[in-house]
Every structure is written in structure tokens, then in C-alpha cells.
């Protein structure tokens, strides 16, 4: 009994200090439905592994998918590769509108798509190591990072690759992008490196933090990123089964633990923000886990929904969540090659 009381006191002290939070993974089930035939693709066009889904202020949906015909041309020691992914736009009824950036130099392996407060469309590509900003008309407005074509083919690693979190404006397999209210840009440089990189609104590199590891402020990987109204940065550290929270300058604040393979994050807008976190199916056992948690920003879990599987209302490696409307979500799945529109009750 004495030991139990001591442990309770220790946990209480750590929570009060804001050092870490245990997620309530036994939270109640949230009832929900999956809307059938939510997207109407043109004849002969199909979704591949869906890297990203995002909506704009009008309710249009953007899908960045690993669909295409990747081409690699080797002249000397510098490969030129493109064409492995495509960016589609649908209206709020799910009707296909257009394709953006077809055959773009920066489209190879879709990692994420996000839409900012100005309805600009941001695409993150894992293989070209680029973050691309398109204006609402679909024209390139800003590029972050650089496609590593001046690296000799035998090196095979691209730039970086040590996971040491080098303070640089070049990426190694980035995964996500987010912004604060001042327009600062935060990039999850997450798989080759394991860090968060901060840029100002003009795209100038400011700083970065994180490296490979499992200690506070370190990452197994950074799968996804979100920023709340106060400018705090939330980073999905799936390999360490947690979401870490930092202030706007990268100082560690707290962590939400025991979340499984935390892979996709989405932060709602408005005064009472909530966070959605996907516990994506592990690649070595795709028939377990898969649920999505709905959490308050203090780390408590409101509820959870879904499970691993291939049927509607089941998930196969969720890589993206759009939550512009708190109870109407779009979920992009890598494992099931689809987008589901979900309505929570």
C-alpha cells in the first residue's frame, strides 16, 4: 500500500510539473459512420497510397496520392526522378475538379498535403525532400528544401541521413508541415532525420530541434505535426508511442504517452481545440490497432473510434486526417488505398 501511494504521488507530481501525461487509452468508443462513395474519380484514375488529405475554406478536398508512373533517368551520376505522385482536387460534394502540378519536378512519394489559413496548398514529398506551396490557383508560390540530385548515386542517402537533427534548411524524408498564427512554418523532417525545423513566414530557416533517440526531446521519427492557437508544437513520435509537445521555440513542455504508433495528427480550429491522433497499424501486423483517438490539449482522451481492417469504418495505416469540421473528418489510408469521409456522433 505504501509503495502504491508513493507511485501515485510521483505520477501526480510529474503531471503537475507538465513533464509528461499518460493517455487514457481505455476511453469510451465514439460512434461514427463512413460516408459511401465520398469521392468521384474520373474514369481510369485511381488512388494509390494516400499520403495526405486536406480541405480549404470552401470545403474543397485535396488528396496527395502515390499514384502515377515514376520515371528515373540517369545521365551521369545525377539521377532525375519524378512522376510518382499526383495531387487531386474535389469539391465539397466529392466531384473531381482538377489535378494540380501534374508531372511536377517535386512530386515523387506523397507524404502529406495541408491547406493554410489563406487557402494555399502545401505539399510534402518524402523522396524529393521538398515542401511545396501552391497558391489557391495552383501556381507554385514557395519551395522549401531541395531535391537531392547533385548527390552521387552510389552514396544512396540523399542529404543528411544521420538522424542527428542537423540545423539546416535541407530535409531528409520530410513528412508534414504546419503554421502558427504569425505565419511561421514548422516542418516535420521526420524519417531520415528526426527533428522539427522552423522557418519564418518568408521561408527563411530559423532553427531546428530533435534527433534520433527515446529521451525527452528526441524522436524515433516525426510522423506528423500540428500547432495550437498558442503556438505550441505537437509532434507525433510513433516509434516511441507518444506525442511530444514543445513551445514555439522548441522547448519541451509535455508528452502524451501510450498512444501506440502515433502517425497522423490533426488539430481543430476555434476556442476549444481538440487533437486527433491515429494509432496506425504497425507494418509487421496490419490486423491490429488502427484506432483514432480524440484528445483534449491537456492530454486527456475524449474517446476513440475505428480499428484495423479493410471494410468501411476500419483503417489500414492512416497517414492523414483532416478535421476542419470537428465531427466530419477525412482520413487518408496508405494500406487501403483510399480516403474515407467520417461523421462522428
mmCIF file of C-alpha atoms in Angstrom:
data_model
loop_
_atom_site.group_PDB
_atom_site.id
_atom_site.type_symbol
_atom_site.label_atom_id
_atom_site.label_comp_id
_atom_site.label_asym_id
_atom_site.label_seq_id
_atom_site.Cartn_x
_atom_site.Cartn_y
_atom_site.Cartn_z
ATOM 1 C CA UNK A 1 0.000 0.000 0.000
ATOM 2 C CA UNK A 2 2.814 2.388 0.887
ATOM 3 C CA UNK A 3 4.514 1.731 -2.449
ATOM 4 C CA UNK A 4 1.247 2.285 -4.333
ATOM 5 C CA UNK A 5 0.701 5.615 -2.597
ATOM 6 C CA UNK A 6 4.282 6.619 -3.371
ATOM 7 C CA UNK A 7 3.792 5.827 -7.045
ATOM 8 C CA UNK A 8 0.553 7.794 -7.139
ATOM 9 C CA UNK A 9 2.272 10.767 -5.543
ATOM 10 C CA UNK A 10 5.128 10.536 -8.052
ATOM 11 C CA UNK A 11 2.761 10.382 -11.023
ATOM 12 C CA UNK A 12 0.746 13.289 -9.675
ATOM 13 C CA UNK A 13 3.869 15.397 -9.204
ATOM 14 C CA UNK A 14 5.076 14.671 -12.752
ATOM 15 C CA UNK A 15 1.704 15.558 -14.255
ATOM 16 C CA UNK A 16 1.521 18.778 -12.261
ATOM 17 C CA UNK A 17 5.008 19.674 -13.440
ATOM 18 C CA UNK A 18 3.900 19.232 -17.049
ATOM 19 C CA UNK A 19 6.677 16.786 -17.838
ATOM 20 C CA UNK A 20 4.510 14.043 -19.300
ATOM 21 C CA UNK A 21 0.948 12.783 -19.488
ATOM 22 C CA UNK A 22 -0.392 9.260 -19.707
ATOM 23 C CA UNK A 23 -3.070 8.982 -22.384
ATOM 24 C CA UNK A 24 -6.355 7.400 -21.370
ATOM 25 C CA UNK A 25 -6.314 4.658 -23.974
ATOM 26 C CA UNK A 26 -9.293 2.916 -22.327
ATOM 27 C CA UNK A 27 -11.503 5.857 -23.344
ATOM 28 C CA UNK A 28 -15.090 5.249 -24.489
ATOM 29 C CA UNK A 29 -15.921 4.393 -28.068
ATOM 30 C CA UNK A 30 -17.183 7.246 -30.234
ATOM 31 C CA UNK A 31 -19.976 6.284 -32.619
ATOM 32 C CA UNK A 32 -19.377 7.200 -36.239
ATOM 33 C CA UNK A 33 -20.300 6.430 -39.835
ATOM 34 C CA UNK A 34 -18.332 6.231 -43.062
ATOM 35 C CA UNK A 35 -19.975 8.066 -45.975
ATOM 36 C CA UNK A 36 -20.104 5.767 -49.040
ATOM 37 C CA UNK A 37 -18.708 6.932 -52.391
ATOM 38 C CA UNK A 38 -17.438 10.196 -50.922
ATOM 39 C CA UNK A 39 -15.106 10.849 -53.887
ATOM 40 C CA UNK A 40 -15.919 10.646 -57.601
ATOM 41 C CA UNK A 41 -12.730 9.962 -59.528
ATOM 42 C CA UNK A 42 -12.544 10.387 -63.306
ATOM 43 C CA UNK A 43 -12.749 7.247 -65.387
ATOM 44 C CA UNK A 44 -9.435 5.393 -65.449
ATOM 45 C CA UNK A 45 -7.964 7.302 -62.488
ATOM 46 C CA UNK A 46 -7.372 5.536 -59.178
ATOM 47 C CA UNK A 47 -5.945 6.376 -55.790
ATOM 48 C CA UNK A 48 -2.689 4.786 -54.691
ATOM 49 C CA UNK A 49 -1.293 5.000 -51.182
ATOM 50 C CA UNK A 50 -2.891 8.181 -49.856
ATOM 51 C CA UNK A 51 -0.224 10.352 -48.257
ATOM 52 C CA UNK A 52 -2.334 13.414 -47.493
ATOM 53 C CA UNK A 53 -5.868 14.820 -47.325
ATOM 54 C CA UNK A 54 -6.838 18.432 -46.594
ATOM 55 C CA UNK A 55 -9.789 20.789 -47.074
ATOM 56 C CA UNK A 56 -9.879 24.515 -47.796
ATOM 57 C CA UNK A 57 -12.287 27.177 -46.501
ATOM 58 C CA UNK A 58 -14.873 26.314 -49.177
ATOM 59 C CA UNK A 59 -14.870 22.632 -48.275
ATOM 60 C CA UNK A 60 -12.907 21.517 -51.335
ATOM 61 C CA UNK A 61 -10.796 18.427 -50.682
ATOM 62 C CA UNK A 62 -7.191 17.916 -51.793
ATOM 63 C CA UNK A 63 -5.703 14.420 -51.992
ATOM 64 C CA UNK A 64 -1.977 13.802 -52.438
ATOM 65 C CA UNK A 65 -1.610 10.187 -53.518
ATOM 66 C CA UNK A 66 1.145 7.840 -54.606
ATOM 67 C CA UNK A 67 -0.490 7.400 -57.996
ATOM 68 C CA UNK A 68 1.457 7.778 -61.197
ATOM 69 C CA UNK A 69 4.305 6.438 -63.285
ATOM 70 C CA UNK A 70 7.616 7.225 -61.588
ATOM 71 C CA UNK A 71 10.435 7.855 -64.021
ATOM 72 C CA UNK A 72 14.148 7.871 -63.228
ATOM 73 C CA UNK A 73 16.640 8.942 -65.873
ATOM 74 C CA UNK A 74 20.347 8.591 -65.203
ATOM 75 C CA UNK A 75 22.676 10.653 -67.346
ATOM 76 C CA UNK A 76 25.974 10.624 -65.465
ATOM 77 C CA UNK A 77 25.976 10.305 -61.701
ATOM 78 C CA UNK A 78 22.944 12.552 -61.232
ATOM 79 C CA UNK A 79 19.519 10.900 -61.382
ATOM 80 C CA UNK A 80 16.387 12.779 -62.418
ATOM 81 C CA UNK A 81 13.217 11.311 -60.932
ATOM 82 C CA UNK A 82 9.627 12.499 -60.993
ATOM 83 C CA UNK A 83 6.045 11.438 -61.636
ATOM 84 C CA UNK A 84 5.448 9.098 -58.699
ATOM 85 C CA UNK A 85 2.579 11.030 -57.095
ATOM 86 C CA UNK A 86 -0.379 13.223 -58.046
ATOM 87 C CA UNK A 87 -2.404 15.983 -56.373
ATOM 88 C CA UNK A 88 -6.177 15.930 -56.961
ATOM 89 C CA UNK A 89 -8.850 18.476 -56.001
ATOM 90 C CA UNK A 90 -12.525 17.626 -55.354
ATOM 91 C CA UNK A 91 -15.414 19.941 -54.487
ATOM 92 C CA UNK A 92 -17.367 19.607 -51.237
ATOM 93 C CA UNK A 93 -19.762 17.107 -52.858
ATOM 94 C CA UNK A 94 -16.837 14.863 -53.813
ATOM 95 C CA UNK A 95 -16.890 15.734 -57.519
ATOM 96 C CA UNK A 96 -13.478 15.821 -59.207
ATOM 97 C CA UNK A 97 -12.380 19.377 -60.022
ATOM 98 C CA UNK A 98 -8.805 19.264 -61.345
ATOM 99 C CA UNK A 99 -5.291 17.938 -60.993
ATOM 100 C CA UNK A 100 -2.646 20.341 -59.669
ATOM 101 C CA UNK A 101 1.064 20.190 -60.528
ATOM 102 C CA UNK A 102 0.868 17.297 -62.971
ATOM 103 C CA UNK A 103 4.338 15.854 -63.681
ATOM 104 C CA UNK A 104 5.845 18.268 -61.185
ATOM 105 C CA UNK A 105 9.577 18.057 -60.599
ATOM 106 C CA UNK A 106 8.852 17.813 -56.867
ATOM 107 C CA UNK A 107 6.217 15.026 -56.917
ATOM 108 C CA UNK A 108 7.629 11.569 -56.252
ATOM 109 C CA UNK A 109 6.480 9.928 -52.973
ATOM 110 C CA UNK A 110 3.452 11.641 -51.435
ATOM 111 C CA UNK A 111 3.859 12.284 -47.732
ATOM 112 C CA UNK A 112 1.282 14.964 -46.847
ATOM 113 C CA UNK A 113 -0.881 17.830 -48.084
ATOM 114 C CA UNK A 114 -2.105 20.710 -45.884
ATOM 115 C CA UNK A 115 -4.065 23.919 -46.535
ATOM 116 C CA UNK A 116 -3.196 27.092 -44.616
ATOM 117 C CA UNK A 117 -5.469 29.942 -43.479
ATOM 118 C CA UNK A 118 -5.073 31.669 -46.852
ATOM 119 C CA UNK A 119 -6.201 28.548 -48.757
ATOM 120 C CA UNK A 120 -2.678 27.962 -50.046
ATOM 121 C CA UNK A 121 -1.962 24.273 -50.664
ATOM 122 C CA UNK A 122 1.230 22.828 -49.185
ATOM 123 C CA UNK A 123 2.591 19.510 -50.427
ATOM 124 C CA UNK A 124 5.256 17.490 -48.594
ATOM 125 C CA UNK A 125 7.160 14.917 -50.643
ATOM 126 C CA UNK A 126 9.234 12.299 -48.869
ATOM 127 C CA UNK A 127 11.563 11.338 -51.705
ATOM 128 C CA UNK A 128 12.280 14.715 -53.312
ATOM 129 C CA UNK A 129 12.872 16.211 -49.831
ATOM 130 C CA UNK A 130 10.743 19.212 -50.708
ATOM 131 C CA UNK A 131 7.854 21.178 -49.221
ATOM 132 C CA UNK A 132 5.959 22.986 -51.991
ATOM 133 C CA UNK A 133 3.464 25.829 -51.537
ATOM 134 C CA UNK A 134 0.837 26.329 -54.237
ATOM 135 C CA UNK A 135 -1.406 29.382 -54.224
ATOM 136 C CA UNK A 136 -5.200 28.826 -54.438
ATOM 137 C CA UNK A 137 -4.976 28.977 -58.245
ATOM 138 C CA UNK A 138 -2.487 26.100 -58.242
ATOM 139 C CA UNK A 139 0.672 28.075 -59.010
ATOM 140 C CA UNK A 140 3.942 27.457 -57.175
ATOM 141 C CA UNK A 141 4.435 30.181 -54.544
ATOM 142 C CA UNK A 142 7.292 28.867 -52.365
ATOM 143 C CA UNK A 143 9.703 25.935 -52.153
ATOM 144 C CA UNK A 144 11.418 24.658 -49.014
ATOM 145 C CA UNK A 145 14.210 22.105 -49.142
ATOM 146 C CA UNK A 146 15.844 20.857 -52.297
ATOM 147 C CA UNK A 147 15.690 17.745 -54.407
ATOM 148 C CA UNK A 148 18.989 15.954 -53.872
ATOM 149 C CA UNK A 149 20.047 15.310 -57.437
ATOM 150 C CA UNK A 150 23.622 16.517 -57.056
ATOM 151 C CA UNK A 151 24.455 13.600 -54.760
ATOM 152 C CA UNK A 152 26.330 10.735 -56.365
ATOM 153 C CA UNK A 153 24.141 7.702 -56.955
ATOM 154 C CA UNK A 154 26.418 5.274 -55.015
ATOM 155 C CA UNK A 155 26.004 7.380 -51.851
ATOM 156 C CA UNK A 156 22.345 6.489 -51.871
ATOM 157 C CA UNK A 157 21.373 8.527 -48.835
ATOM 158 C CA UNK A 158 20.455 11.968 -50.092
ATOM 159 C CA UNK A 159 21.265 14.841 -47.775
ATOM 160 C CA UNK A 160 21.637 14.355 -44.058
ATOM 161 C CA UNK A 161 20.530 10.838 -43.177
ATOM 162 C CA UNK A 162 22.266 10.516 -39.804
ATOM 163 C CA UNK A 163 19.184 11.361 -37.790
ATOM 164 C CA UNK A 164 21.302 13.836 -35.848
ATOM 165 C CA UNK A 165 18.895 16.698 -36.480
ATOM 166 C CA UNK A 166 21.343 18.938 -38.336
ATOM 167 C CA UNK A 167 20.375 22.640 -38.101
ATOM 168 C CA UNK A 168 19.881 23.151 -41.829
ATOM 169 C CA UNK A 169 17.175 24.157 -44.277
ATOM 170 C CA UNK A 170 17.600 20.894 -46.226
ATOM 171 C CA UNK A 171 15.453 17.860 -45.419
ATOM 172 C CA UNK A 172 15.852 14.099 -45.389
ATOM 173 C CA UNK A 173 12.458 12.416 -45.900
ATOM 174 C CA UNK A 174 10.126 15.123 -44.512
ATOM 175 C CA UNK A 175 6.607 14.121 -43.502
ATOM 176 C CA UNK A 176 4.425 17.124 -42.611
ATOM 177 C CA UNK A 177 4.061 20.912 -42.346
ATOM 178 C CA UNK A 178 2.127 23.288 -40.048
ATOM 179 C CA UNK A 179 1.971 27.004 -39.183
ATOM 180 C CA UNK A 180 1.384 29.249 -36.188
ATOM 181 C CA UNK A 181 -0.801 32.373 -36.211
ATOM 182 C CA UNK A 182 2.224 34.557 -37.039
ATOM 183 C CA UNK A 183 2.822 32.561 -40.219
ATOM 184 C CA UNK A 184 5.946 30.733 -39.023
ATOM 185 C CA UNK A 185 6.343 27.409 -40.813
ATOM 186 C CA UNK A 186 7.130 24.154 -38.992
ATOM 187 C CA UNK A 187 8.308 21.111 -40.950
ATOM 188 C CA UNK A 188 8.447 17.583 -39.602
ATOM 189 C CA UNK A 189 11.789 16.469 -41.060
ATOM 190 C CA UNK A 190 10.904 13.176 -39.753
ATOM 191 C CA UNK A 191 12.147 9.886 -41.230
ATOM 192 C CA UNK A 192 15.729 10.313 -42.437
ATOM 193 C CA UNK A 193 16.335 12.996 -39.858
ATOM 194 C CA UNK A 194 14.293 13.103 -36.653
ATOM 195 C CA UNK A 195 13.681 16.768 -35.972
ATOM 196 C CA UNK A 196 11.332 19.728 -36.294
ATOM 197 C CA UNK A 197 12.553 22.619 -38.464
ATOM 198 C CA UNK A 198 11.194 26.157 -38.047
ATOM 199 C CA UNK A 199 11.088 28.794 -40.810
ATOM 200 C CA UNK A 200 9.704 32.326 -40.749
ATOM 201 C CA UNK A 201 6.748 33.262 -42.961
ATOM 202 C CA UNK A 202 9.064 34.215 -45.827
ATOM 203 C CA UNK A 203 10.662 30.756 -45.805
ATOM 204 C CA UNK A 204 13.916 31.732 -44.067
ATOM 205 C CA UNK A 205 15.322 28.989 -41.824
ATOM 206 C CA UNK A 206 15.174 29.896 -38.112
ATOM 207 C CA UNK A 207 16.163 26.813 -36.106
ATOM 208 C CA UNK A 208 15.506 23.114 -35.548
ATOM 209 C CA UNK A 209 15.340 20.687 -32.646
ATOM 210 C CA UNK A 210 15.352 16.943 -32.068
ATOM 211 C CA UNK A 211 17.440 13.931 -33.026
ATOM 212 C CA UNK A 212 17.172 10.136 -33.080
ATOM 213 C CA UNK A 213 16.544 8.629 -29.657
ATOM 214 C CA UNK A 214 13.930 7.992 -27.000
ATOM 215 C CA UNK A 215 14.814 10.619 -24.392
ATOM 216 C CA UNK A 216 12.790 13.777 -23.844
ATOM 217 C CA UNK A 217 13.001 15.942 -26.961
ATOM 218 C CA UNK A 218 14.323 13.082 -29.077
ATOM 219 C CA UNK A 219 12.361 11.114 -31.677
ATOM 220 C CA UNK A 220 12.277 7.652 -33.155
ATOM 221 C CA UNK A 221 10.740 9.556 -36.067
ATOM 222 C CA UNK A 222 8.473 12.559 -36.558
ATOM 223 C CA UNK A 223 5.455 11.306 -38.473
ATOM 224 C CA UNK A 224 3.183 14.321 -38.208
ATOM 225 C CA UNK A 225 2.994 17.805 -36.725
ATOM 226 C CA UNK A 226 0.351 20.294 -35.532
ATOM 227 C CA UNK A 227 0.375 23.753 -33.936
ATOM 228 C CA UNK A 228 -2.257 25.055 -31.498
ATOM 229 C CA UNK A 229 -3.622 28.603 -31.142
ATOM 230 C CA UNK A 230 -0.923 29.461 -28.578
ATOM 231 C CA UNK A 231 1.845 28.384 -30.941
ATOM 232 C CA UNK A 232 2.719 25.138 -29.162
ATOM 233 C CA UNK A 233 4.046 22.427 -31.479
ATOM 234 C CA UNK A 234 2.776 18.826 -31.296
ATOM 235 C CA UNK A 235 4.971 16.145 -32.878
ATOM 236 C CA UNK A 236 3.893 12.533 -33.459
ATOM 237 C CA UNK A 237 6.712 10.257 -32.314
ATOM 238 C CA UNK A 238 5.191 6.920 -33.302
ATOM 239 C CA UNK A 239 8.281 4.810 -32.727
ATOM 240 C CA UNK A 240 8.283 5.926 -29.094
ATOM 241 C CA UNK A 241 4.476 5.573 -28.782
ATOM 242 C CA UNK A 242 3.895 9.213 -27.898
ATOM 243 C CA UNK A 243 3.117 12.747 -28.998
ATOM 244 C CA UNK A 244 5.602 15.322 -27.708
ATOM 245 C CA UNK A 245 4.610 18.953 -27.118
ATOM 246 C CA UNK A 246 7.010 21.917 -27.385
ATOM 247 C CA UNK A 247 6.668 25.666 -27.114
ATOM 248 C CA UNK A 248 7.169 27.827 -30.202
ATOM 249 C CA UNK A 249 10.961 27.844 -29.743
ATOM 250 C CA UNK A 250 11.289 24.068 -29.345
ATOM 251 C CA UNK A 251 11.438 23.845 -25.546
ATOM 252 C CA UNK A 252 9.876 20.610 -24.308
ATOM 253 C CA UNK A 253 6.609 21.019 -22.405
ATOM 254 C CA UNK A 254 4.955 17.621 -22.054
ATOM 255 C CA UNK A 255 4.275 14.285 -23.766
ATOM 256 C CA UNK A 256 1.162 12.202 -24.310
ATOM 257 C CA UNK A 257 2.263 8.594 -23.876
ATOM 258 C CA UNK A 258 0.947 5.087 -24.617
ATOM 259 C CA UNK A 259 -0.590 6.075 -27.947
ATOM 260 C CA UNK A 260 0.810 3.219 -29.984
ATOM 261 C CA UNK A 261 2.128 4.082 -33.438
ATOM 262 C CA UNK A 262 1.106 7.758 -33.397
ATOM 263 C CA UNK A 263 1.315 8.580 -37.083
ATOM 264 C CA UNK A 264 -1.266 11.188 -38.162
ATOM 265 C CA UNK A 265 -2.231 14.347 -36.235
ATOM 266 C CA UNK A 266 -4.977 16.871 -36.866
ATOM 267 C CA UNK A 267 -5.766 19.949 -34.757
ATOM 268 C CA UNK A 268 -9.209 21.583 -34.899
ATOM 269 C CA UNK A 269 -9.711 25.343 -35.021
ATOM 270 C CA UNK A 270 -11.716 27.546 -32.671
ATOM 271 C CA UNK A 271 -11.632 28.247 -28.918
ATOM 272 C CA UNK A 272 -11.890 24.632 -27.712
ATOM 273 C CA UNK A 273 -9.322 22.865 -29.845
ATOM 274 C CA UNK A 274 -9.030 19.093 -29.867
ATOM 275 C CA UNK A 275 -6.386 16.818 -31.313
ATOM 276 C CA UNK A 276 -6.974 13.690 -33.378
ATOM 277 C CA UNK A 277 -4.210 11.056 -33.248
ATOM 278 C CA UNK A 278 -4.127 7.871 -35.323
ATOM 279 C CA UNK A 279 -2.630 4.726 -33.812
ATOM 280 C CA UNK A 280 -1.743 3.350 -37.219
ATOM 281 C CA UNK A 281 -1.348 -0.341 -37.840
ATOM 282 C CA UNK A 282 2.263 -1.493 -37.408
ATOM 283 C CA UNK A 283 3.773 -2.640 -40.727
ATOM 284 C CA UNK A 284 4.520 -6.105 -39.340
ATOM 285 C CA UNK A 285 0.936 -6.730 -38.117
ATOM 286 C CA UNK A 286 -1.652 -4.811 -40.109
ATOM 287 C CA UNK A 287 -4.581 -6.619 -38.476
ATOM 288 C CA UNK A 288 -4.292 -4.946 -35.070
ATOM 289 C CA UNK A 289 -4.666 -1.457 -33.589
ATOM 290 C CA UNK A 290 -5.703 1.181 -36.135
ATOM 291 C CA UNK A 291 -7.960 3.287 -33.902
ATOM 292 C CA UNK A 292 -8.073 7.091 -33.885
ATOM 293 C CA UNK A 293 -8.051 8.987 -30.569
ATOM 294 C CA UNK A 294 -9.818 12.274 -29.913
ATOM 295 C CA UNK A 295 -7.924 14.210 -27.244
ATOM 296 C CA UNK A 296 -8.032 17.459 -25.344
ATOM 297 C CA UNK A 297 -4.882 19.544 -25.449
ATOM 298 C CA UNK A 298 -4.085 18.656 -21.823
ATOM 299 C CA UNK A 299 -3.544 15.065 -22.972
ATOM 300 C CA UNK A 300 -6.788 13.519 -21.726
ATOM 301 C CA UNK A 301 -8.603 11.306 -24.187
ATOM 302 C CA UNK A 302 -12.218 12.112 -25.001
ATOM 303 C CA UNK A 303 -12.799 8.892 -26.910
ATOM 304 C CA UNK A 304 -11.624 6.653 -29.704
ATOM 305 C CA UNK A 305 -13.102 5.111 -32.827
ATOM 306 C CA UNK A 306 -12.292 2.594 -35.536
ATOM 307 C CA UNK A 307 -9.997 -0.419 -35.722
ATOM 308 C CA UNK A 308 -7.681 -2.160 -38.142
ATOM 309 C CA UNK A 309 -9.306 -3.674 -41.185
ATOM 310 C CA UNK A 310 -10.311 -3.266 -44.797
ATOM 311 C CA UNK A 311 -14.042 -2.598 -44.555
ATOM 312 C CA UNK A 312 -15.756 0.801 -44.184
ATOM 313 C CA UNK A 313 -15.210 2.235 -40.658
ATOM 314 C CA UNK A 314 -11.937 0.252 -40.458
ATOM 315 C CA UNK A 315 -8.477 1.616 -41.164
ATOM 316 C CA UNK A 316 -5.310 0.500 -42.900
ATOM 317 C CA UNK A 317 -2.340 2.662 -41.886
ATOM 318 C CA UNK A 318 -3.879 6.116 -41.530
ATOM 319 C CA UNK A 319 -1.320 8.675 -42.696
ATOM 320 C CA UNK A 320 -3.529 11.784 -42.841
ATOM 321 C CA UNK A 321 -6.558 13.281 -41.084
ATOM 322 C CA UNK A 322 -8.434 16.455 -41.979
ATOM 323 C CA UNK A 323 -10.573 17.897 -39.164
ATOM 324 C CA UNK A 324 -11.593 21.377 -40.351
ATOM 325 C CA UNK A 325 -15.057 20.430 -39.033
ATOM 326 C CA UNK A 326 -14.639 18.705 -35.666
ATOM 327 C CA UNK A 327 -17.143 15.924 -36.327
ATOM 328 C CA UNK A 328 -16.655 15.492 -40.076
ATOM 329 C CA UNK A 329 -13.262 14.003 -40.864
ATOM 330 C CA UNK A 330 -11.442 12.919 -43.981
ATOM 331 C CA UNK A 331 -8.971 10.086 -43.420
ATOM 332 C CA UNK A 332 -6.258 9.076 -45.892
ATOM 333 C CA UNK A 333 -5.075 5.461 -45.742
ATOM 334 C CA UNK A 334 -1.833 4.075 -47.107
ATOM 335 C CA UNK A 335 -2.764 0.436 -46.551
ATOM 336 C CA UNK A 336 -6.249 0.544 -48.092
ATOM 337 C CA UNK A 337 -5.505 2.978 -50.961
ATOM 338 C CA UNK A 338 -8.479 5.185 -50.133
ATOM 339 C CA UNK A 339 -9.996 8.236 -48.480
ATOM 340 C CA UNK A 340 -12.847 7.787 -46.040
ATOM 341 C CA UNK A 341 -15.245 10.574 -45.064
ATOM 342 C CA UNK A 342 -16.308 10.036 -41.456
ATOM 343 C CA UNK A 343 -19.174 11.575 -39.498
ATOM 344 C CA UNK A 344 -18.828 11.370 -35.690
ATOM 345 C CA UNK A 345 -21.891 11.281 -33.442
#
